[in-house]
Amino acid sequence: MSLQITKQRPYLVLFALLLIFIAYFYSPVFFHPNTYILNDKGDAIKNYFCYEWHVHHDSTYLNYSGSNYPYGEDHSFTDGNPLLSNFIRLFSFLKPFSIAIFNLTLIGSFLLCGWLLLRIFLLLNNSEYFSVIAALGITILCPQSLRLAGHLALSYNFTIPLVIYLLLKHEIHDKKTNSTILLSLVITLIFFIHPYLGMINASFILVYWLMKTIVSFSKNNLINFAIQGITPLLFYFVFIQITDTKTDRPQNPYGFLYFTSNIETVFISIFPPFRHFLSQIYKIRGQNWEGVAYVGVTSIIALFFMIYYFIRNKSKCISVLKQHKQLRPFLLLFISTIPLLLFSMGIPFKWGLESLLDTFPLIKQFRAPGRFAWPFFFMTTILSSIIISRLFFARINKNLRYIFSSLILLLFIADGIPFHHSMKGYLNTKNPFNKTEINEDIKKLISSIPKNAQAILPLPFFHYGSDYYSFDGTEKIKRMAAIVSFHTKLPLMANFTPRTSFVETINLVHLFADDKIEKSILNDLNQSKPITVLFSKEALLTEEQNLLNKCKIIYEGKDYTIAEISANRLINNSKKLELDYFLNNKSKLIPNNGLFTTDSSLVLFDDFNRTKNKSYEGILNQSNILIEFLPNPLQNGKEYEISFLYKPEHFDAMNNVLKIKTPSKTGDSLTTITSRNLNTMPNYVNGMVLARLTFTIQDSNLKHIIIIEGLKKSKPHIFSIDNLLIRQVNNNVYRISGERSDKINLNNFDLN
């Protein structure tokens, strides 16, 4: 029996194998795409929600109003798949099937990826038999599959093979103008699936034409460079500049030097079966999730063989390249992925050239460069498959060669299957945006929401994306907030989309700020409509609990509480009342070293005026000791508050943790008794945060250290501290300052 597949059958065979694979690993979503979703946690529920809200509730194609109320967002910044969601909005009869369409495009991309890979192999005159096995294996191993658990639009694994195929066709065939326009259009559309996919593919094209120009300069190369690569890039960024109404998005997003790939993420799997074996050869120091682009043990074998074969047969290899014009652009494409691989590793920026990021600010807007290793994955696995198909076991019996070469190619599948096994735990999740699939408790919760509410405020609060503040919330509240918001059509007064406006972030965070801070968000709210608070009965920060205490409870369930609050009560300001109290009762207060207090308990205050810059200066990636008590003047069992004005000189410096530490029982280390990150402290005024942390002294005989510690891997950004105050929480401390002693301050809050 011949092992060769006839020309009419390779696509059918591949599709049949991929359908079996999809049916086995993704059966709930595959057979019931409107009933199940791929995951209802983390980024997945957020991405489904942003997509669904835009399809069903937004009034325009460009804007998204589902979260970040009352401001909304540009839909291009939501990870809500603008291309697909707006397509469904355009053909409104598709709206009832929006989740099914999304799901089927996600898992259907396996079929399209495999088909394109097979087309690439056949375009390069590779054996049909080996091409089917290789296309199947590469599709299954593709690292983008891991994004099905969260970054849904990033899992469209067909986009890079599509660009490879179109570029190879452009180079091999004669219709240059049509294929150039087609490539430009395709990459432009990919930007509107996900900006990262667009940027990865545009960069791939740009590097290819740049390299080809260096090898062989011609006007056509420059034209292709401009039309295929620059034009989509310019179109997308001009589109964003025109349509985006926010002017203060983060310009230095965190992560560029950290969310990178490395040797361990490209050449060692994060799963068995080969991880342990490969880790014995190369010690694993760390595998960043964002940098996973594992090429498989098959590729490792083939790459070593290729190096050996080229050294032994250099002249023959050069001769083959001269004879086969298909291989020349293919090999140049492979070489073009190497600069992208180095970029994905943070090279050369990690070599002391971080300043280049300031010279080219567009680069650092893509905070996860590890994803740029994906073209290297595809070109390496394709090249490896061709090497195995054509060169391995060339001198033995044909059938044995097919068997042995097939076994090596099948290792792609063995390497890739664990990726999809890792998804199995998520796939029985019912679609919560389909009302028939949610349980009675959730329906009752939804029905309890007041009809006249303007928005839903979730507790615990979540808001991230600004690179300044980061309220993570919990999986429980994020999931339920998305479900309730979608079904009630009430937007979320919270945010889980990236690159958020700084001013809008501050305004929302101010919901939890002290009543003595002015809150401009009041002017943006509908003051005649109440705000619904959805509380998941989980631990709250002090400020969140204070807000909940102001609310009127209207529904009490087993797991959730629904409350209501007016806009005016939510944004209440007590500065005038506190100032009047001080002016009327100053004579009754206790003078205390230039301060006025309501009782005689110990107060410690330091304005740092004795220092050169009249403030304490610290460094983000170090341990910065503010105060060290030994012996401890504070009393056992009493609750104290430390507060101070914190000024970060860089956004990264907000990711800093205030800690109270004592020696461990062994005495050779310090134990943290309480802590809180500065980026969760909501009292932000004029570029500074009024940091506050309460603590209780359990043993005054122990040394207590108040310290600020940032991430060790962070850059040494500077921060400053002023007006450090320690007091018992029931002792109010007033301070008079200013050139004419006309500034009144209460517990570090200015009253006038």
PDB file of C-alpha atoms in Angstrom, residues 30 43 79 83 95 167 169 244 276 279 289 318 322 347 354 384 403 414 431 487 492 663 676 684 686 697 711 739 750:
ATOM      1  CA  PHE A  30     -17.813  22.935  19.156  1.00  0.00           C
ATOM      2  CA  ASP A  43      -9.320  38.022  30.936  1.00  0.00           C
ATOM      3  CA  ASP A  79      -9.751  43.494  23.533  1.00  0.00           C
ATOM      4  CA  LEU A  83     -13.623  43.530  13.535  1.00  0.00           C
ATOM      5  CA  LYS A  95     -26.864  39.207  17.189  1.00  0.00           C
ATOM      6  CA  LEU A 167       4.068  36.811   0.946  1.00  0.00           C
ATOM      7  CA  LYS A 169       2.817  33.646  -3.246  1.00  0.00           C
ATOM      8  CA  ASP A 244      -9.678  58.113  20.329  1.00  0.00           C
ATOM      9  CA  HIS A 276      11.941  17.561  32.210  1.00  0.00           C
ATOM     10  CA  SER A 279      15.484  21.135  31.415  1.00  0.00           C
ATOM     11  CA  TRP A 289       3.931  33.162  30.160  1.00  0.00           C
ATOM     12  CA  ILE A 318      23.963  26.768  -2.174  1.00  0.00           C
ATOM     13  CA  LYS A 322      20.016  28.685  -6.783  1.00  0.00           C
ATOM     14  CA  ILE A 347      17.293  42.693  23.047  1.00  0.00           C
ATOM     15  CA  GLU A 354      16.702  51.116  27.526  1.00  0.00           C
ATOM     16  CA  SER A 384      12.059  21.912  10.423  1.00  0.00           C
ATOM     17  CA  ILE A 403       7.742   5.691   9.177  1.00  0.00           C
ATOM     18  CA  ALA A 414       2.902  14.911  21.476  1.00  0.00           C
ATOM     19  CA  ASN A 431     -22.653  30.887  28.485  1.00  0.00           C
ATOM     20  CA  HIS A 487     -28.410  41.482  31.453  1.00  0.00           C
ATOM     21  CA  LEU A 492     -20.006  49.049  35.315  1.00  0.00           C
ATOM     22  CA  PRO A 663      11.864  40.208  63.846  1.00  0.00           C
ATOM     23  CA  ARG A 676      -0.604  47.534  51.672  1.00  0.00           C
ATOM     24  CA  TYR A 684      -4.763  61.114  45.375  1.00  0.00           C
ATOM     25  CA  ASN A 686      -2.185  67.137  43.136  1.00  0.00           C
ATOM     26  CA  ILE A 697       1.098  46.625  68.381  1.00  0.00           C
ATOM     27  CA  LEU A 711       9.843  45.154  43.170  1.00  0.00           C
ATOM     28  CA  GLU A 739       3.295  81.340  55.438  1.00  0.00           C
ATOM     29  CA  ASP A 750      -5.957  69.786  54.017  1.00  0.00           C
TER      30      ASP A 750
END
